Amino acid sequence: MEIRIENLQKSYGKKQALKNVNLNIKSGMFGLLGPNGAGKTTLMKIITTLTKKTAGNVDVCMVPVENSKKIREMTGYLPQEFSMYGNMTAYEALDYLAVLSGLSRKERKEKVPEMLEKVNLSEQRNTKVRAMSGGMKRRLGIAQAIIHDPKVIVVDEPTAGLDPEERVRFRNLLCEVASEKIVILSTHIVGDIEATCENIAVLNEGEIIFNGTVSKLLQMVKGNVYQAQVSSAEIAQLKEQFLVTGILTSGSISTVKIVSDEKPLKNAEQVQADVEDAYLYLMHNCTGKKLSGKEV
Amino acid sequence: MSLFSKECKQILKSLIFYIFIVIFVLYITTQFGGDAEDINLINKPEAGQEEYGYKITDNPEEIMDYAVNGIIYETYINSYSTYPFGFYKEIKLNENELQDMEELIYRLTGDKWDDIVSDYDNYIPPVKTEYSEFLEIMADACEIIGKGSSYEKEEMENHTTVPMTYEDAMEEYESMINKDHVTGTYARLFCDYAVILLAIIPVFFGVTRCLRDRRAKAEGVIFSKSVSSAKIIISRYMANVVMIFLPVLITALIIQIPYIYSAEAAGISADYMAFIRYSVIWLLPEIMIVTALSFAVTELTGGIWAIFIQFVWAFASMLSSSTLVGDFGLKLVVRWNTLGGADSYLRQVNDLYINRAFYVGLSVVLVAVSILIYSVKRKKGAAEHGKIRKSGN
């Protein structure tokens, strides 16, 4: 069970959204990371047959994407902005979408309550979609994506706009449903990938700039991440000189995290790298820009 | 079937459905109810009655008499009623035009205008022309008065009414009893009124349904499902047609009750199926074509263009009609704005069948077009905003 993407290209007029993308995605959680506009949604839409590719091959579990009916049967898709008709209850919305996924009445009677239970929406089964919070809608979204037991689940920016608690709950939910399936998680939020995915690809301006495990990504910055206390006034200058991936300010003193091939400051100490450091380092090398990480 | 029933349920929960029912019932009870109060139609005419009502005539003599009287009167008061584009407009002529008109009246009657007005109250115009010459003179009169006057050929030939004789009334009565079985004549009038509203209202249902996915941000997820585009569009289309037709049918069934009761009370066998039959033949195709057009245009444009198109089409159809009784052709809005006239209707009924069959066929084509457009949109990446567009990220 795998998704094979070979020399995939997608153009919108003169603009090339995807440039010779090659990927093999196997069972489990797969993270697709990249900044906004990198081409993630385009890639998701090609996999879910919602956009036609310009060139290349995409096979989902041995089925070419040109066979849209078969692909749609075996995939579940949670788009970036998922919603349903506001006047439907959670149960009705899920039941409606289950019909569109080809489930019989008998199957729906069994599956709809089961899925609502799974995504912790049983108590809100009669809540109207228009009254749902962002988190509830996303959980309903994942329920509709898995109700027909697809082999592949594609979720596009599922945690954007969620509060931290909802975000963690949603990540856990994704991990639960990922067993024996391919789950592609597209996001620009590094924390989502770090918490859930073993295999990732980083997409930038339509090109895959990294494809491998999280450990392999971390390996790229191993021994190159430093932490130092500096005067807050120095930060601007530091940003000019180094790749600063984190700043924690306390009064006039700030603790900065820097990714550098050499020890950047005398008082700097080596610390353990996280995925965000590695991602920013990768993007920095790719774009040549000084990127700043989280600032607290 | 599941999808169809769910679509019906969604319509049942929508505000537009109840607004439609209120408008339709109010419209029918005020318009049709007012005109169809004349249940006395089922009373057998008796010799020696003061009057027996009126009938449209195709007799050239009667048409000429009626028109010449009319044109003399309107010239006398210098006020001509016209309906250009369907709306009333009074025309007043200048002196030169009036002189031209007086000359035309002279050619029609052989009498000079001064002689006519000198004893206007007692003047009975003699018509001294052949019908073909009469039509030519009236065409000249129309040139002077302008568009939409009562003297256009089609207007005169379709709208000239004369009092019925006892024999005419008996013939009409026999037709109503034996051919229309009372309810048929009322069912035609019911359809005549209902069809006007149904030439417009379904477009709102269609546009609302087609734009709903996008407005609800549900398009992306629905596009990704395995269900075929044909099943989605056909289920939605059928649900809209059925849910618009049901209130019409129920209204028809209720509104026929007094006519059935009156007929039975008079010992006449009423046609219990007439309202249903006429509604299915006359109104259902109307709902089908308007809904189908709204689906096709809305799927294509992703906007509310269908509403404007439908308004223009419906009004153009109504205004293009020279008669409100028959002459069906391929008009979208087919009219029979009169009670009775069973014989005349039966002479034209095949034209009505052809008209309605044409629109049923056209509906099928438009639904197929809607499926095609929807299918292309699903594949070409219109998932987020409904229109066929390029999407990046």
mmCIF file of C-alpha atoms in Angstrom, chain B residues 131-381:
data_model
loop_
_atom_site.group_PDB
_atom_site.id
_atom_site.type_symbol
_atom_site.label_atom_id
_atom_site.label_comp_id
_atom_site.label_asym_id
_atom_site.label_seq_id
_atom_site.Cartn_x
_atom_site.Cartn_y
_atom_site.Cartn_z
ATOM 1 C CA TYR B 131 -61.722 42.050 -45.118
ATOM 2 C CA SER B 132 -58.345 42.221 -46.870
ATOM 3 C CA GLU B 133 -58.696 45.935 -47.545
ATOM 4 C CA PHE B 134 -59.926 46.445 -43.983
ATOM 5 C CA LEU B 135 -56.730 44.831 -42.694
ATOM 6 C CA GLU B 136 -54.618 47.127 -44.867
ATOM 7 C CA ILE B 137 -56.410 50.229 -43.582
ATOM 8 C CA MET B 138 -56.019 49.052 -40.001
ATOM 9 C CA ALA B 139 -52.320 48.443 -40.591
ATOM 10 C CA ASP B 140 -52.079 52.106 -41.698
ATOM 11 C CA ALA B 141 -53.935 53.110 -38.532
ATOM 12 C CA CYS B 142 -51.430 51.143 -36.454
ATOM 13 C CA GLU B 143 -48.630 53.055 -38.168
ATOM 14 C CA ILE B 144 -50.171 56.288 -36.919
ATOM 15 C CA ILE B 145 -51.045 55.104 -33.403
ATOM 16 C CA GLY B 146 -47.906 53.089 -32.727
ATOM 17 C CA LYS B 147 -47.102 49.632 -31.403
ATOM 18 C CA GLY B 148 -49.506 47.659 -29.249
ATOM 19 C CA SER B 149 -52.835 49.112 -30.372
ATOM 20 C CA SER B 150 -56.088 47.165 -30.528
ATOM 21 C CA TYR B 151 -56.078 47.264 -34.326
ATOM 22 C CA GLU B 152 -53.154 44.978 -35.000
ATOM 23 C CA LYS B 153 -54.265 41.964 -37.034
ATOM 24 C CA GLU B 154 -53.521 39.326 -34.406
ATOM 25 C CA GLU B 155 -55.058 41.408 -31.663
ATOM 26 C CA MET B 156 -58.307 41.847 -33.582
ATOM 27 C CA GLU B 157 -58.525 38.225 -34.669
ATOM 28 C CA ASN B 158 -57.841 36.833 -31.220
ATOM 29 C CA HIS B 159 -59.618 39.265 -28.962
ATOM 30 C CA THR B 160 -62.813 40.304 -30.666
ATOM 31 C CA THR B 161 -65.673 39.147 -28.517
ATOM 32 C CA VAL B 162 -69.352 39.116 -29.373
ATOM 33 C CA PRO B 163 -72.389 38.246 -27.275
ATOM 34 C CA MET B 164 -73.307 34.582 -27.394
ATOM 35 C CA THR B 165 -76.645 33.494 -28.711
ATOM 36 C CA TYR B 166 -78.735 30.839 -26.982
ATOM 37 C CA GLU B 167 -77.405 28.298 -29.495
ATOM 38 C CA ASP B 168 -73.819 29.352 -28.819
ATOM 39 C CA ALA B 169 -74.424 29.092 -25.094
ATOM 40 C CA MET B 170 -75.959 25.621 -25.441
ATOM 41 C CA GLU B 171 -73.034 24.457 -27.553
ATOM 42 C CA GLU B 172 -70.593 25.779 -24.983
ATOM 43 C CA TYR B 173 -72.578 24.175 -22.187
ATOM 44 C CA GLU B 174 -72.652 20.793 -23.919
ATOM 45 C CA SER B 175 -68.890 20.950 -24.475
ATOM 46 C CA MET B 176 -68.278 21.741 -20.850
ATOM 47 C CA ILE B 177 -70.490 18.916 -19.639
ATOM 48 C CA ASN B 178 -69.394 16.266 -22.123
ATOM 49 C CA LYS B 179 -65.802 17.207 -22.937
ATOM 50 C CA ASP B 180 -64.522 19.098 -19.921
ATOM 51 C CA HIS B 181 -66.744 17.373 -17.385
ATOM 52 C CA VAL B 182 -66.873 20.731 -15.594
ATOM 53 C CA THR B 183 -63.517 20.453 -13.824
ATOM 54 C CA GLY B 184 -61.540 20.513 -17.084
ATOM 55 C CA THR B 185 -62.439 24.105 -17.815
ATOM 56 C CA TYR B 186 -61.463 25.235 -14.322
ATOM 57 C CA ALA B 187 -58.284 23.171 -14.434
ATOM 58 C CA ARG B 188 -57.183 25.024 -17.574
ATOM 59 C CA LEU B 189 -57.732 28.369 -15.912
ATOM 60 C CA PHE B 190 -55.880 27.138 -12.826
ATOM 61 C CA CYS B 191 -52.925 26.148 -15.007
ATOM 62 C CA ASP B 192 -53.090 29.462 -16.839
ATOM 63 C CA TYR B 193 -52.478 31.362 -13.613
ATOM 64 C CA ALA B 194 -50.125 28.871 -11.998
ATOM 65 C CA VAL B 195 -47.860 28.700 -15.033
ATOM 66 C CA ILE B 196 -47.022 32.413 -14.732
ATOM 67 C CA LEU B 197 -45.641 31.983 -11.241
ATOM 68 C CA LEU B 198 -43.972 28.698 -12.107
ATOM 69 C CA ALA B 199 -42.127 30.360 -14.973
ATOM 70 C CA ILE B 200 -40.196 32.308 -12.349
ATOM 71 C CA ILE B 201 -40.211 30.756 -8.880
ATOM 72 C CA PRO B 202 -38.285 27.509 -9.570
ATOM 73 C CA VAL B 203 -35.244 29.511 -10.660
ATOM 74 C CA PHE B 204 -34.746 30.617 -7.069
ATOM 75 C CA PHE B 205 -34.779 26.997 -5.902
ATOM 76 C CA GLY B 206 -32.269 25.968 -8.555
ATOM 77 C CA VAL B 207 -29.866 28.844 -7.991
ATOM 78 C CA THR B 208 -30.036 28.438 -4.218
ATOM 79 C CA ARG B 209 -29.297 24.723 -4.461
ATOM 80 C CA CYS B 210 -26.409 25.088 -6.851
ATOM 81 C CA LEU B 211 -24.736 27.839 -4.839
ATOM 82 C CA ARG B 212 -25.339 26.178 -1.491
ATOM 83 C CA ASP B 213 -22.222 24.001 -1.461
ATOM 84 C CA ARG B 214 -19.983 26.946 -2.093
ATOM 85 C CA ARG B 215 -21.722 29.176 0.428
ATOM 86 C CA ALA B 216 -21.467 26.436 3.039
ATOM 87 C CA LYS B 217 -17.791 25.804 2.151
ATOM 88 C CA ALA B 218 -18.793 22.203 1.520
ATOM 89 C CA GLU B 219 -17.829 22.044 -2.131
ATOM 90 C CA GLY B 220 -14.341 20.648 -1.614
ATOM 91 C CA VAL B 221 -15.453 17.762 0.525
ATOM 92 C CA ILE B 222 -18.456 16.923 -1.663
ATOM 93 C CA PHE B 223 -16.338 16.993 -4.818
ATOM 94 C CA SER B 224 -13.955 14.474 -3.270
ATOM 95 C CA LYS B 225 -16.642 11.857 -2.637
ATOM 96 C CA SER B 226 -17.020 8.760 -4.768
ATOM 97 C CA VAL B 227 -20.608 9.468 -5.769
ATOM 98 C CA SER B 228 -21.000 10.254 -9.455
ATOM 99 C CA SER B 229 -21.717 13.766 -10.675
ATOM 100 C CA ALA B 230 -24.811 12.428 -12.423
ATOM 101 C CA LYS B 231 -26.219 11.082 -9.170
ATOM 102 C CA ILE B 232 -25.589 14.362 -7.337
ATOM 103 C CA ILE B 233 -27.144 16.572 -9.992
ATOM 104 C CA ILE B 234 -30.078 14.289 -10.825
ATOM 105 C CA SER B 235 -30.947 13.813 -7.137
ATOM 106 C CA ARG B 236 -30.860 17.533 -6.512
ATOM 107 C CA TYR B 237 -32.773 18.331 -9.665
ATOM 108 C CA MET B 238 -35.462 15.728 -9.057
ATOM 109 C CA ALA B 239 -35.834 16.776 -5.432
ATOM 110 C CA ASN B 240 -36.378 20.395 -6.456
ATOM 111 C CA VAL B 241 -38.860 19.513 -9.173
ATOM 112 C CA VAL B 242 -40.834 17.199 -6.895
ATOM 113 C CA MET B 243 -40.837 19.587 -3.951
ATOM 114 C CA ILE B 244 -42.031 22.484 -6.107
ATOM 115 C CA PHE B 245 -44.658 20.361 -7.829
ATOM 116 C CA LEU B 246 -46.101 18.826 -4.656
ATOM 117 C CA PRO B 247 -47.598 22.051 -3.241
ATOM 118 C CA VAL B 248 -48.936 22.848 -6.709
ATOM 119 C CA LEU B 249 -50.591 19.456 -6.927
ATOM 120 C CA ILE B 250 -52.008 19.644 -3.421
ATOM 121 C CA THR B 251 -53.385 23.124 -4.112
ATOM 122 C CA ALA B 252 -54.953 21.816 -7.318
ATOM 123 C CA LEU B 253 -56.561 18.904 -5.508
ATOM 124 C CA ILE B 254 -58.020 21.176 -2.841
ATOM 125 C CA ILE B 255 -59.127 23.930 -5.162
ATOM 126 C CA GLN B 256 -61.113 21.556 -7.394
ATOM 127 C CA ILE B 257 -63.378 20.398 -4.555
ATOM 128 C CA PRO B 258 -66.095 23.095 -4.909
ATOM 129 C CA TYR B 259 -66.323 22.480 -8.652
ATOM 130 C CA ILE B 260 -66.681 18.745 -8.209
ATOM 131 C CA TYR B 261 -69.263 19.308 -5.508
ATOM 132 C CA SER B 262 -71.261 21.765 -7.634
ATOM 133 C CA ALA B 263 -71.141 19.468 -10.649
ATOM 134 C CA GLU B 264 -72.287 16.463 -8.670
ATOM 135 C CA ALA B 265 -75.038 18.549 -7.040
ATOM 136 C CA ALA B 266 -76.247 19.494 -10.534
ATOM 137 C CA GLY B 267 -76.221 15.847 -11.531
ATOM 138 C CA ILE B 268 -73.222 16.263 -13.834
ATOM 139 C CA SER B 269 -70.428 13.712 -13.814
ATOM 140 C CA ALA B 270 -67.224 15.625 -12.928
ATOM 141 C CA ASP B 271 -63.756 14.606 -14.018
ATOM 142 C CA TYR B 272 -61.946 13.952 -10.738
ATOM 143 C CA MET B 273 -58.588 13.649 -12.455
ATOM 144 C CA ALA B 274 -58.741 16.825 -14.523
ATOM 145 C CA PHE B 275 -56.743 19.068 -12.173
ATOM 146 C CA ILE B 276 -54.087 16.399 -11.704
ATOM 147 C CA ARG B 277 -53.899 15.621 -15.414
ATOM 148 C CA TYR B 278 -53.700 19.257 -16.477
ATOM 149 C CA SER B 279 -51.146 20.028 -13.759
ATOM 150 C CA VAL B 280 -48.896 17.166 -14.842
ATOM 151 C CA ILE B 281 -49.115 18.001 -18.534
ATOM 152 C CA TRP B 282 -49.102 21.780 -18.238
ATOM 153 C CA LEU B 283 -47.217 22.735 -15.085
ATOM 154 C CA LEU B 284 -44.730 19.945 -14.442
ATOM 155 C CA PRO B 285 -42.787 20.612 -17.675
ATOM 156 C CA GLU B 286 -42.699 24.304 -16.720
ATOM 157 C CA ILE B 287 -41.108 23.484 -13.367
ATOM 158 C CA MET B 288 -38.738 21.065 -15.088
ATOM 159 C CA ILE B 289 -37.435 23.500 -17.676
ATOM 160 C CA VAL B 290 -37.061 26.471 -15.327
ATOM 161 C CA THR B 291 -35.260 24.338 -12.750
ATOM 162 C CA ALA B 292 -33.052 22.746 -15.401
ATOM 163 C CA LEU B 293 -32.057 26.108 -16.843
ATOM 164 C CA SER B 294 -31.237 27.453 -13.393
ATOM 165 C CA PHE B 295 -29.054 24.413 -12.690
ATOM 166 C CA ALA B 296 -27.158 24.645 -15.973
ATOM 167 C CA VAL B 297 -26.574 28.409 -15.842
ATOM 168 C CA THR B 298 -25.635 28.435 -12.157
ATOM 169 C CA GLU B 299 -23.241 25.516 -12.495
ATOM 170 C CA LEU B 300 -21.662 27.260 -15.472
ATOM 171 C CA THR B 301 -21.373 30.767 -14.045
ATOM 172 C CA GLY B 302 -21.206 30.134 -10.309
ATOM 173 C CA GLY B 303 -23.429 33.207 -9.892
ATOM 174 C CA ILE B 304 -27.047 34.298 -9.982
ATOM 175 C CA TRP B 305 -27.249 34.944 -13.716
ATOM 176 C CA ALA B 306 -29.977 32.354 -14.074
ATOM 177 C CA ILE B 307 -32.399 34.634 -12.220
ATOM 178 C CA PHE B 308 -31.948 37.477 -14.703
ATOM 179 C CA ILE B 309 -32.087 35.134 -17.668
ATOM 180 C CA GLN B 310 -35.259 33.497 -16.387
ATOM 181 C CA PHE B 311 -36.992 36.810 -15.726
ATOM 182 C CA VAL B 312 -36.190 38.008 -19.233
ATOM 183 C CA TRP B 313 -37.295 34.722 -20.801
ATOM 184 C CA ALA B 314 -40.546 34.518 -18.842
ATOM 185 C CA PHE B 315 -41.545 38.122 -19.463
ATOM 186 C CA ALA B 316 -40.546 37.953 -23.116
ATOM 187 C CA SER B 317 -42.707 34.858 -23.482
ATOM 188 C CA MET B 318 -45.679 36.525 -21.854
ATOM 189 C CA LEU B 319 -45.340 39.786 -23.746
ATOM 190 C CA SER B 320 -44.808 38.123 -27.101
ATOM 191 C CA SER B 321 -48.169 36.442 -26.869
ATOM 192 C CA SER B 322 -50.872 38.060 -28.949
ATOM 193 C CA THR B 323 -53.537 36.088 -27.155
ATOM 194 C CA LEU B 324 -54.090 34.830 -23.664
ATOM 195 C CA VAL B 325 -56.039 31.867 -24.973
ATOM 196 C CA GLY B 326 -54.118 29.166 -26.837
ATOM 197 C CA ASP B 327 -51.687 29.786 -29.693
ATOM 198 C CA PHE B 328 -49.174 27.684 -27.775
ATOM 199 C CA GLY B 329 -46.320 27.459 -30.271
ATOM 200 C CA LEU B 330 -43.096 27.001 -28.333
ATOM 201 C CA LYS B 331 -43.926 29.621 -25.753
ATOM 202 C CA LEU B 332 -42.522 29.068 -22.293
ATOM 203 C CA VAL B 333 -45.643 30.473 -20.643
ATOM 204 C CA VAL B 334 -48.638 28.758 -22.209
ATOM 205 C CA ARG B 335 -51.925 30.501 -21.487
ATOM 206 C CA TRP B 336 -55.636 29.698 -21.493
ATOM 207 C CA ASN B 337 -57.072 32.676 -19.673
ATOM 208 C CA THR B 338 -60.734 31.901 -20.066
ATOM 209 C CA LEU B 339 -63.394 29.550 -18.845
ATOM 210 C CA GLY B 340 -64.921 27.238 -21.402
ATOM 211 C CA GLY B 341 -63.706 26.943 -24.953
ATOM 212 C CA ALA B 342 -63.360 23.163 -24.813
ATOM 213 C CA ASP B 343 -63.769 22.747 -28.557
ATOM 214 C CA SER B 344 -61.194 25.390 -29.309
ATOM 215 C CA TYR B 345 -58.831 23.845 -26.775
ATOM 216 C CA LEU B 346 -59.225 20.372 -28.226
ATOM 217 C CA ARG B 347 -58.399 21.728 -31.669
ATOM 218 C CA GLN B 348 -55.101 23.074 -30.286
ATOM 219 C CA VAL B 349 -54.281 20.430 -27.707
ATOM 220 C CA ASN B 350 -51.718 18.702 -29.893
ATOM 221 C CA ASP B 351 -49.786 21.954 -30.097
ATOM 222 C CA LEU B 352 -49.778 22.050 -26.308
ATOM 223 C CA TYR B 353 -48.469 18.467 -26.117
ATOM 224 C CA ILE B 354 -45.705 19.310 -28.609
ATOM 225 C CA ASN B 355 -44.824 22.441 -26.629
ATOM 226 C CA ARG B 356 -44.642 20.630 -23.313
ATOM 227 C CA ALA B 357 -42.774 17.643 -24.761
ATOM 228 C CA PHE B 358 -40.245 20.047 -26.252
ATOM 229 C CA TYR B 359 -39.563 21.594 -22.856
ATOM 230 C CA VAL B 360 -39.321 18.212 -21.149
ATOM 231 C CA GLY B 361 -36.742 17.234 -23.775
ATOM 232 C CA LEU B 362 -34.895 20.506 -23.336
ATOM 233 C CA SER B 363 -34.891 19.954 -19.564
ATOM 234 C CA VAL B 364 -33.222 16.594 -20.033
ATOM 235 C CA VAL B 365 -30.578 18.201 -22.236
ATOM 236 C CA LEU B 366 -29.938 20.992 -19.712
ATOM 237 C CA VAL B 367 -29.657 18.531 -16.840
ATOM 238 C CA ALA B 368 -27.131 16.564 -18.897
ATOM 239 C CA VAL B 369 -25.225 19.808 -19.500
ATOM 240 C CA SER B 370 -25.305 20.541 -15.757
ATOM 241 C CA ILE B 371 -23.862 17.102 -15.028
ATOM 242 C CA LEU B 372 -21.116 17.687 -17.548
ATOM 243 C CA ILE B 373 -20.197 21.086 -16.101
ATOM 244 C CA TYR B 374 -20.292 19.730 -12.547
ATOM 245 C CA SER B 375 -18.111 16.830 -13.560
ATOM 246 C CA VAL B 376 -15.555 19.115 -15.207
ATOM 247 C CA LYS B 377 -15.508 21.360 -12.132
ATOM 248 C CA ARG B 378 -14.820 18.352 -9.911
ATOM 249 C CA LYS B 379 -11.823 17.390 -11.973
ATOM 250 C CA LYS B 380 -10.426 20.769 -12.841
ATOM 251 C CA GLY B 381 -9.946 22.171 -9.406
#
